[in-house]
Coordinates of C-alpha atoms in Angstrom, one line a residue:
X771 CA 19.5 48.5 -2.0
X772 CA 19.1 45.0 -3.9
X773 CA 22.6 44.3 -4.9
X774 CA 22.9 43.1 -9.5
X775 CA 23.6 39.5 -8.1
X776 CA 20.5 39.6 -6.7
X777 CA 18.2 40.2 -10.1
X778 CA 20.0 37.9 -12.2
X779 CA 18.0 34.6 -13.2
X780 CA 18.4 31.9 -11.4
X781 CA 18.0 29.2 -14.3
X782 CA 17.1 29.8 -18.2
X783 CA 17.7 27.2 -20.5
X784 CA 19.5 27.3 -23.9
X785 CA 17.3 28.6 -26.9
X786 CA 18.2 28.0 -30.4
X787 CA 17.1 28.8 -33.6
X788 CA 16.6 25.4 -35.5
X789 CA 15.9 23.1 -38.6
X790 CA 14.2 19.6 -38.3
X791 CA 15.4 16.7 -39.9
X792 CA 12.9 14.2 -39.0
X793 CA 11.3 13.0 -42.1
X794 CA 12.9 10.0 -44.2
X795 CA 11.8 7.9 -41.2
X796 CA 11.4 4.0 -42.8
X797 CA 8.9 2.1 -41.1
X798 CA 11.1 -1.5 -41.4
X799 CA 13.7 0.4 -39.7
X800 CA 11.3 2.2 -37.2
X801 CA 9.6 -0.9 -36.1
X802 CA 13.5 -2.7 -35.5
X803 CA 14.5 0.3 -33.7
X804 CA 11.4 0.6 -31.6
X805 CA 11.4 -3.2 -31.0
X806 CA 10.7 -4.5 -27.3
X807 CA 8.9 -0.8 -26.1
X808 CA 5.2 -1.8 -26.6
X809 CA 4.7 0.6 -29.5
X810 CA 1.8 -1.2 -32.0
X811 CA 1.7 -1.1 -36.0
X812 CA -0.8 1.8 -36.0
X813 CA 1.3 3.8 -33.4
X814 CA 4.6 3.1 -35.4
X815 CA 2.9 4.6 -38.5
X816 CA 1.5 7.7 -36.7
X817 CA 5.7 8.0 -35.9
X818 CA 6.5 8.2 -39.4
X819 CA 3.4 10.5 -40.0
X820 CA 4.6 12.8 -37.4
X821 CA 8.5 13.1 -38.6
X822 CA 7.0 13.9 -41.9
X823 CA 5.0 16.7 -40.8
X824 CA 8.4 18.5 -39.1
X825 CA 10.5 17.5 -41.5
X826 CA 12.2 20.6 -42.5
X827 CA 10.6 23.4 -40.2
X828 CA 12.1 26.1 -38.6
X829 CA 10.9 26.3 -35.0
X830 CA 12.5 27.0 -31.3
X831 CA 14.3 24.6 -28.9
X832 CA 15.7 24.6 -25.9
X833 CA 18.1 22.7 -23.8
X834 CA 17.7 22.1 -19.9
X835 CA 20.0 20.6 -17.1
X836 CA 17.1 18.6 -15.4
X837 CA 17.6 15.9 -18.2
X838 CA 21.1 16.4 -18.7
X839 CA 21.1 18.5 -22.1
X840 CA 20.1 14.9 -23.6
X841 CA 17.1 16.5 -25.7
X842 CA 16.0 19.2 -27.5
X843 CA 13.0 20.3 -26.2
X844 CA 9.8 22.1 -28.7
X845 CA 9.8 25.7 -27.1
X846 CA 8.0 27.6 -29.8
X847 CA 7.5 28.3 -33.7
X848 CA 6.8 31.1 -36.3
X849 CA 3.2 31.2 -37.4
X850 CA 3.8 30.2 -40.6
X851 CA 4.4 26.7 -40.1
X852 CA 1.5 26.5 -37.2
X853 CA -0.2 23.8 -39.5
X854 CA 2.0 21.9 -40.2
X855 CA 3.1 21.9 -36.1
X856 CA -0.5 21.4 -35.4
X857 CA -0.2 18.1 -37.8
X858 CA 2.5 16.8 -36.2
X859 CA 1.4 17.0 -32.5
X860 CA -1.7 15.5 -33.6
X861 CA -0.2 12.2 -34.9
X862 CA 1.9 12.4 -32.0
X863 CA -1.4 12.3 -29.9
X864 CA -2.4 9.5 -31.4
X865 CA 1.0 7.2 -29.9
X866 CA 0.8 9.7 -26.3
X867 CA 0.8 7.3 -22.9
X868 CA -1.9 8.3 -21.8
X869 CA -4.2 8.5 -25.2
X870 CA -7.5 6.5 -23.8
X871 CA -7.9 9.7 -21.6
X872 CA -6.9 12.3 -24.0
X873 CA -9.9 12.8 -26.1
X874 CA -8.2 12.9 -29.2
X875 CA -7.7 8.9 -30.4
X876 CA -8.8 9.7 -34.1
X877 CA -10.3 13.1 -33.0
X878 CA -8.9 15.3 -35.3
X879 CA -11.7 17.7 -35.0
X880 CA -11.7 18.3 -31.2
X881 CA -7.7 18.4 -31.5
X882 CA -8.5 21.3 -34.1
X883 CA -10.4 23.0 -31.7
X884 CA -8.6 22.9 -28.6
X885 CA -6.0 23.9 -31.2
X886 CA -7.1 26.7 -32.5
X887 CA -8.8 28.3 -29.0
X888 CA -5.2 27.8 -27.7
X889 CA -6.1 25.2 -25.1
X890 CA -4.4 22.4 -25.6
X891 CA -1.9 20.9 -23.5
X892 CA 0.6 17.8 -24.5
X893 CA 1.0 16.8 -21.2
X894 CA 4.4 16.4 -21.4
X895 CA 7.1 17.4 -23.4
X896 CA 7.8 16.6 -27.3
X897 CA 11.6 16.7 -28.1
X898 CA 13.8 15.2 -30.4
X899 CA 17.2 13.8 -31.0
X900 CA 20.7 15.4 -31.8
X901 CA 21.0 14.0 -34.7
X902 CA 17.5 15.5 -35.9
X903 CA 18.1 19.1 -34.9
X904 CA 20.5 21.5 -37.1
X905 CA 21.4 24.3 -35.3
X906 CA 21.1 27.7 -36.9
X907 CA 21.1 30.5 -34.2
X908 CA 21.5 30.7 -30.9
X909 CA 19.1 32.8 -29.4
X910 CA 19.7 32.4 -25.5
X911 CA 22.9 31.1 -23.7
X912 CA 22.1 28.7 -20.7
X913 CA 22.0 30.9 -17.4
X914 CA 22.9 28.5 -14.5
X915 CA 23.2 30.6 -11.2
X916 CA 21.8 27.6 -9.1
X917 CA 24.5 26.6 -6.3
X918 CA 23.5 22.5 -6.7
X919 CA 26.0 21.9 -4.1
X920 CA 23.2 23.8 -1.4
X921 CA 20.6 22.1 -3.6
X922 CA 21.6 19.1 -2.9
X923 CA 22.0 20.0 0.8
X924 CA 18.6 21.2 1.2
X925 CA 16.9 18.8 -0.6
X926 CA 19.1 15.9 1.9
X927 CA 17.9 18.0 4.9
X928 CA 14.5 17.6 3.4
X929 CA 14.4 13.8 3.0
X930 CA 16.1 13.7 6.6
X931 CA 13.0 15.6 8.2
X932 CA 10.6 13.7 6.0
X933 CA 12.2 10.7 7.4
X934 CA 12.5 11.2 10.9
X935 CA 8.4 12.6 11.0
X936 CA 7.9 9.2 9.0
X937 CA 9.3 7.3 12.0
X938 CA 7.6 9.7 14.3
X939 CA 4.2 9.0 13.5
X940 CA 4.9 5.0 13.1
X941 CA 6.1 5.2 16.8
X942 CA 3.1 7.1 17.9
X943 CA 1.0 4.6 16.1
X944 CA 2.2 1.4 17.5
X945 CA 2.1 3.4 21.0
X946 CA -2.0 4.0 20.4
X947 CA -3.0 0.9 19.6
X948 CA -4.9 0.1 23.3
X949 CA -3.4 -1.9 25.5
X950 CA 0.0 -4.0 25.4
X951 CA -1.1 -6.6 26.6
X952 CA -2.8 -9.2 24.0
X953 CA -5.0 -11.6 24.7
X954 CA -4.2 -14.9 23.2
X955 CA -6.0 -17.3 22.4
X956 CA -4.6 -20.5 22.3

């Protein structure tokens, strides 16, 4: 019989209830703050674009030890402010890393689309700053049931073995190279 310590979760991250505060956003004051990180004009604007299209939404974040509780991460909204969502995330698209391989660099359309057939993917996560989020419910404590002391301990053990194969196969190389003795020419 599967003892009750046995079914609880191992990890599930905190999940609030939440108002955005992300509009307001000056562009002078963007382009000062974002100054040195590669960001152009056109991105900049599509910043202040995006803020304005959350500003004041209700939606779902969450909260997760892998980066420290530092963020809140989007987890999930009400339908009714899908659009406006949808709005922001696209303007976001249009400053993402990786937007030459996107497909949605001024492609609002295909955005639309993949939108509204539920296949789009970010690609990575959108979150946002304390000082943006107001809390307004909690809606799931943080469940942490991980022993990171063994973590850690496994994932040394696993270094160690990746290690010690790395060496392994360098020996076996140098070993298979033909004969040891070189001819030289001189």
């Amino acid at each position: 019989m599967a003892r009750k310590e046995d079914k609880q979760p191992q990890y599930l991250p905190l999940i609030v209830k939440a108002k955005l505060h992300t509009g307001g956003r000056e562009y002078e004051k963007l382009k000062e703050q974002l100054k040195g990180q590669g960001f152009t004009c056109n991105q900049m604007k599509h910043i202040v674009r995006e803020g304005n299209y959350l500003d004041g939404l209700t939606v779902y974040l969450s909260k997760w030890n892998y980066d420290n509780h530092e963020s809140w991460h989007l987890y999930t909204w009400e339908d009714t402010v899908d659009e406006k969502v949808m709005l922001g995330l696209y303007e976001a698209e249009q400053y993402h890393p990786d937007v030459a391989y996107r497909g949605y660099k001024d492609n609002f359309e295909q955005f639309k689309a993949d939108w509204k057939a539920e296949t789009y993917d970010p690609g990575m996560t959108f979150t946002f700053k304390e000082e943006e989020v107001e809390v307004l419910e909690v809606v799931q404590e943080e469940v942490d049931n991980i022993d990171h002391q063994e973590t850690k301990r496994l994932a040394q053990q696993a270094y160690d073995a990746q290690m010690r194969e790395k060496h392994r196969r360098r020996k076996r190389e140098s070993k298979s190279r033909g004969s040891r003795y070189k001819k030289r020419y001189f």
